[in-house]
Tab-separated table of C-alpha atoms in Angstrom:
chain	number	residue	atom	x	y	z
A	1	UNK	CA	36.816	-13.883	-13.762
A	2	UNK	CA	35.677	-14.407	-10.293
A	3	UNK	CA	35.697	-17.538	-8.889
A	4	UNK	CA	31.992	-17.914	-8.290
A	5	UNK	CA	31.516	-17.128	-11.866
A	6	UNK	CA	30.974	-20.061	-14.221
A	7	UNK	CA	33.880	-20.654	-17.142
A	8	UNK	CA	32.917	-18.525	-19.602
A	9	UNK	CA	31.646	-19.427	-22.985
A	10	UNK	CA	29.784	-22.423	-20.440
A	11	UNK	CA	25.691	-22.772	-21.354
A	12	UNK	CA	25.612	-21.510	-17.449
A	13	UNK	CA	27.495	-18.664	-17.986
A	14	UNK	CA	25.246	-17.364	-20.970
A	15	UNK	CA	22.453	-18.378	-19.184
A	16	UNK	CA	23.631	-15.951	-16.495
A	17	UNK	CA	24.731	-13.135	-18.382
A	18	UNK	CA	21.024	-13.434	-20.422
A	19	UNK	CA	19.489	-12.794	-17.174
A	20	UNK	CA	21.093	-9.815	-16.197
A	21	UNK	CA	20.885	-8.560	-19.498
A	22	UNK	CA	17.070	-9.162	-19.207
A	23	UNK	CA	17.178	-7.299	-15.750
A	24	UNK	CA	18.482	-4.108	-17.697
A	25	UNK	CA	15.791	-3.564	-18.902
A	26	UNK	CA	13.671	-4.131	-15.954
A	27	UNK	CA	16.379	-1.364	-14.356
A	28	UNK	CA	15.798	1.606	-17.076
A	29	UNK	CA	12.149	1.153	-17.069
A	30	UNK	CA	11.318	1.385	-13.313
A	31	UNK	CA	13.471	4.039	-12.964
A	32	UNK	CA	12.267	5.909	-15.801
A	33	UNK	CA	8.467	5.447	-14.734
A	34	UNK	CA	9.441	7.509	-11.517
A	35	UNK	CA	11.766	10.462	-13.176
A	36	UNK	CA	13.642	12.351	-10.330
A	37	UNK	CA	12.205	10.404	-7.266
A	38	UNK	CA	13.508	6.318	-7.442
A	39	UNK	CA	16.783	5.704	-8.429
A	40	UNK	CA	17.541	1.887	-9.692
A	41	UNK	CA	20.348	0.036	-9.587
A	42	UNK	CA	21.260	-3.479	-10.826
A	43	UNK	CA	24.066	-5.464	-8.803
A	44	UNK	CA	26.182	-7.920	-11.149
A	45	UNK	CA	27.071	-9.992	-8.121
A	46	UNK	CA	29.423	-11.946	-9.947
A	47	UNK	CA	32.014	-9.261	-9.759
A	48	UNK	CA	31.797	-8.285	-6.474
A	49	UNK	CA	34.226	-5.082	-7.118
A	50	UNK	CA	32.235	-4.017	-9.661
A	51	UNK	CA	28.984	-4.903	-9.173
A	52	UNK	CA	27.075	-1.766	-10.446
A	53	UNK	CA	26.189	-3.153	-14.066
A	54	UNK	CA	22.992	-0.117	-14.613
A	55	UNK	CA	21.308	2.867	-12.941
A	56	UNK	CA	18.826	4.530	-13.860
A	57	UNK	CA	17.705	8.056	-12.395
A	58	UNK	CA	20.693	8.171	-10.525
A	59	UNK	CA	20.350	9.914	-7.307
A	60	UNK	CA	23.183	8.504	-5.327
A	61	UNK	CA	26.195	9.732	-7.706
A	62	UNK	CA	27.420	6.366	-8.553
A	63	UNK	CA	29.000	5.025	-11.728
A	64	UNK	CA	28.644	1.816	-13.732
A	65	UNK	CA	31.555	-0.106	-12.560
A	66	UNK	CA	31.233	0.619	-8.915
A	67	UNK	CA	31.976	-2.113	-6.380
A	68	UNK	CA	29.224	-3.719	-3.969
A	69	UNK	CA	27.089	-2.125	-1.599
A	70	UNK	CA	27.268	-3.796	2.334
A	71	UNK	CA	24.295	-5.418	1.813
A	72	UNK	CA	25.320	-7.336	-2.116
A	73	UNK	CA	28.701	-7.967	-0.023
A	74	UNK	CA	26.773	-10.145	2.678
A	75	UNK	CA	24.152	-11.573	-0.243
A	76	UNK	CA	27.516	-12.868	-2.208
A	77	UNK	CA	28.992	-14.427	1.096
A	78	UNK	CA	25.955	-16.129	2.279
A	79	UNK	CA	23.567	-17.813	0.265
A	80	UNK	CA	20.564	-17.977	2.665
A	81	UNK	CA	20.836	-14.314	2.791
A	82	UNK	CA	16.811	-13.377	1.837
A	83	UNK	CA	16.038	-13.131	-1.762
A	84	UNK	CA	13.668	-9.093	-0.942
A	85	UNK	CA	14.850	-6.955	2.133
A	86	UNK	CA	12.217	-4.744	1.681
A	87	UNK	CA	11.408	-1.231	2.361
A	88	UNK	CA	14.559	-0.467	5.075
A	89	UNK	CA	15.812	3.070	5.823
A	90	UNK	CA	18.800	4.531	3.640
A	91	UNK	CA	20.450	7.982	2.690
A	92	UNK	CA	21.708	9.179	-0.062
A	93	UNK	CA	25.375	10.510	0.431
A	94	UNK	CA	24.446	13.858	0.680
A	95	UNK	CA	22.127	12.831	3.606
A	96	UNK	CA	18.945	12.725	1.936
A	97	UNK	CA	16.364	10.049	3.622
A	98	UNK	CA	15.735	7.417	1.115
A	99	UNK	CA	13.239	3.928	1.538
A	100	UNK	CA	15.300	1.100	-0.289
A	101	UNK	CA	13.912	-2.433	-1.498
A	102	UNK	CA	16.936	-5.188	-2.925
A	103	UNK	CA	15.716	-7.918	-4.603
A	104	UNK	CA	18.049	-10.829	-4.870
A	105	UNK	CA	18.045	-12.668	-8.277
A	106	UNK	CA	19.477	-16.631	-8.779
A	107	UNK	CA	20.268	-18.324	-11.635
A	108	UNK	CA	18.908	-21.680	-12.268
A	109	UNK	CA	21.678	-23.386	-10.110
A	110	UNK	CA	20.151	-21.387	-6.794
A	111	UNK	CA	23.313	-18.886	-6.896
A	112	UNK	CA	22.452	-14.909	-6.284
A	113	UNK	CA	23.603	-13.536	-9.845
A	114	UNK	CA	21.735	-10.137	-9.114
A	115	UNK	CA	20.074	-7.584	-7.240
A	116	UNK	CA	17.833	-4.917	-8.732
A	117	UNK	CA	17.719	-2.163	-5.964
A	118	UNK	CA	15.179	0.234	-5.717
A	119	UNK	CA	15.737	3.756	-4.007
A	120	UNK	CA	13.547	6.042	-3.419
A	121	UNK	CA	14.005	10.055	-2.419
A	122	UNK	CA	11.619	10.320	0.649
A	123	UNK	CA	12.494	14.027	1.183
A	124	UNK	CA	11.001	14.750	-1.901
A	125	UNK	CA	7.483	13.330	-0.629
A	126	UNK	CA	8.079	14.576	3.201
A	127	UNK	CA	6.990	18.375	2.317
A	128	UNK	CA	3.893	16.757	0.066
A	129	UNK	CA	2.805	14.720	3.032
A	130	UNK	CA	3.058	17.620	5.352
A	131	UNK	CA	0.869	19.331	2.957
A	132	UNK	CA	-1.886	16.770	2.690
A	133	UNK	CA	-2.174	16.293	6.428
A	134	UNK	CA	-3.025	19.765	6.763
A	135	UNK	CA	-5.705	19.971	3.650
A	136	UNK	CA	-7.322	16.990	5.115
A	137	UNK	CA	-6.979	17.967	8.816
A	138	UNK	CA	-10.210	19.241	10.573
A	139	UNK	CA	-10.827	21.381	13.747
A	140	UNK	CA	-13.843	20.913	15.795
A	141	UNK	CA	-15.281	20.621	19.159
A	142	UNK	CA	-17.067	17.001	18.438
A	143	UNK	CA	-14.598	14.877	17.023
A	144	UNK	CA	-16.711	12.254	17.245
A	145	UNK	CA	-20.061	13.431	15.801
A	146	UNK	CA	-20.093	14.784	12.257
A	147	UNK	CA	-21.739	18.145	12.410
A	148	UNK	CA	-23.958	17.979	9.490
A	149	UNK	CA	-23.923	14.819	6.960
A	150	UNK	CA	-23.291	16.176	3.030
A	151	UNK	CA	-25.230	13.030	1.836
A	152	UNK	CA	-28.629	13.348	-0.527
A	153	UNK	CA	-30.771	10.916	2.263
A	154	UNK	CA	-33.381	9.850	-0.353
A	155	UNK	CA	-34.811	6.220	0.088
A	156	UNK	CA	-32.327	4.758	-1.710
A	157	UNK	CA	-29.752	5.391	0.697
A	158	UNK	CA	-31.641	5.062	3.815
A	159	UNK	CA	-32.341	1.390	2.295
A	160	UNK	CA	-28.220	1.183	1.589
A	161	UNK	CA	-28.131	2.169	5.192
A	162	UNK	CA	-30.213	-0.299	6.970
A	163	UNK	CA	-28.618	-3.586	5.102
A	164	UNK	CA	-25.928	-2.292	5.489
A	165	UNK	CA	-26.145	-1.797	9.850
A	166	UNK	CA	-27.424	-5.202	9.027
A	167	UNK	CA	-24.705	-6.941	7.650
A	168	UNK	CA	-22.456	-5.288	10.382
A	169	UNK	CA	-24.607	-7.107	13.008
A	170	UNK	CA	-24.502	-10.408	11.124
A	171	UNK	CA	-27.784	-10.786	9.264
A	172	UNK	CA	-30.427	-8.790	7.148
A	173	UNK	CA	-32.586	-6.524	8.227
A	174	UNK	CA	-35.779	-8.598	8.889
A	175	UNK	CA	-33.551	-11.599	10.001
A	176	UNK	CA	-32.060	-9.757	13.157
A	177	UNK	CA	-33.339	-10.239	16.874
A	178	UNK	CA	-35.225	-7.705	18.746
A	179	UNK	CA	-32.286	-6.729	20.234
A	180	UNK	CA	-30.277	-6.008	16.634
A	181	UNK	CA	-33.135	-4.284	15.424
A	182	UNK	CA	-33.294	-1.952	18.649
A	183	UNK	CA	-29.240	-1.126	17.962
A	184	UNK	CA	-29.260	-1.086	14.197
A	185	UNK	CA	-32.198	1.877	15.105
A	186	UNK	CA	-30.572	3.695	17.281
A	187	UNK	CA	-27.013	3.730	15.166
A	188	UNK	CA	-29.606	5.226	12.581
A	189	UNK	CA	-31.491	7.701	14.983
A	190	UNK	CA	-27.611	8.932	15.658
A	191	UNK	CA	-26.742	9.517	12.137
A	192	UNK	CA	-29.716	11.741	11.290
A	193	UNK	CA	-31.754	9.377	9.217
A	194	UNK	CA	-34.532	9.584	11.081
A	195	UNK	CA	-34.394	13.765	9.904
A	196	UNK	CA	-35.823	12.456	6.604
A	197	UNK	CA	-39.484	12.655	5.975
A	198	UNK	CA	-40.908	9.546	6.207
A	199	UNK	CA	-37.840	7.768	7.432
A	200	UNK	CA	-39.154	6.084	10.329
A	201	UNK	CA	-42.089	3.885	8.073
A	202	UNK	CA	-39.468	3.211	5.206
A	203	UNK	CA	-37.304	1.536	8.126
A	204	UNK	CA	-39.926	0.131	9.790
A	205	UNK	CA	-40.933	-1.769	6.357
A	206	UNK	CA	-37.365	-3.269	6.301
A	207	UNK	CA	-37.164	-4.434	9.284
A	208	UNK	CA	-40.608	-6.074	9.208
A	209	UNK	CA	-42.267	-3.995	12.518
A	210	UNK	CA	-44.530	-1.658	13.090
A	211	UNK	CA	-43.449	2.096	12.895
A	212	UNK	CA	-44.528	2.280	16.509
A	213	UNK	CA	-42.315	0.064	17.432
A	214	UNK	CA	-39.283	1.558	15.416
A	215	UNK	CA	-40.041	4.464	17.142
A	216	UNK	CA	-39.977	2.708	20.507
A	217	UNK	CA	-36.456	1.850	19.727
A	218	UNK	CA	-34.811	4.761	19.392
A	219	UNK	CA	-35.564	5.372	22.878
């Protein structure tokens, strides 16, 4: 027994060893809900020399029974070490790049019993993200100005449209200042709503003007 641990047979010791049997569980079912990509581990930290009490989708080639990573080592020395260290670079022994998360777990007295480790195979995801940079990747001359809008512009969605350059500029469409109106126009002469057949009175009734005058502000 180490000497951290409580005497055995003690209502703390139970209490302990209920937990980590209750983290078990927790263990298997993460790492079966991500087959072949997150491998979990839970640390018994109160055997520090073999701390590795279950893994699940193991990706890292250790055993039950293993000792402590560096990290449990310096959570079972020092107490204030922070319960989550989250999302921190790793590798895998054979050198694959993993993202790890270790979540420190304490028994009722405040003592770190636990960690449930979580890590997961980033090379497996690298050739996926490469791939979904280039599907959603787009070449043209005008970055900034959509070519052609693929939205229906009925009057339902110019009306979406105005409240919506409304909002942005802090009010509604009738409540805004000259000056709101004039921009809130002009953001809509720029996006082609004005393209729409009788566009310029359906805004005009919105904003509570004239359709001269909306007309007036686009230039």
């Amino acid at each position: 027994m180490d000497s951290a641990e409580p005497a055995a047979g003690s209502p703390a010791a139970d209490a302990d060893e209920h937990l980590v049997r209750e983290l078990e569980k927790v263990a298997v079912a993460l790492g079966r809900m991500f087959p072949g990509l997150c491998e979990v581990v839970l640390h018994d930290l109160r055997h520090p020399r073999r701390t590795v009490r279950a893994i699940e989708n193991n990706l890292s080639g250790r055993q039950i029974g293993d000792s402590a990573t560096e990290l449990g080592l310096a959570r079972i020395a020092d107490p204030r070490y922070p319960s989550v260290v989250q999302n921190y670079p790793n590798r895998f022994p054979d050198g694959r790049p993993a993202k790890s998360t270790s979540i420190g777990i304490r028994n009722s007295a405040g003592d770190y019993i636990a960690a449930l480790c979580l890590n997961l195979d980033v090379s497996v995801l690298s050739p996926v993200t490469l791939a979904l940079s280039q599907l959603v990747a787009t070449d043209t001359g005008h970055p900034d100005e959509p070519l052609e809008s693929l939205r229906h512009r009925n009057a339902r969605a110019l009306r979406e449209a105005v409240e919506a350059g409304a909002a942005e500029r802090g009010g509604t469409p009738r409540s805004l200042g000259r000056d709101g109106k004039r921009e809130l126009v002009r953001q809509l002469h720029r996006d082609g709503w004005f393209d729409s057949r009788d566009a310029a009175q359906t805004i005009a009734d919105l904003l509570g003007v004239s359709r001269a005058t909306v007309y007036n502000y686009t230039k």
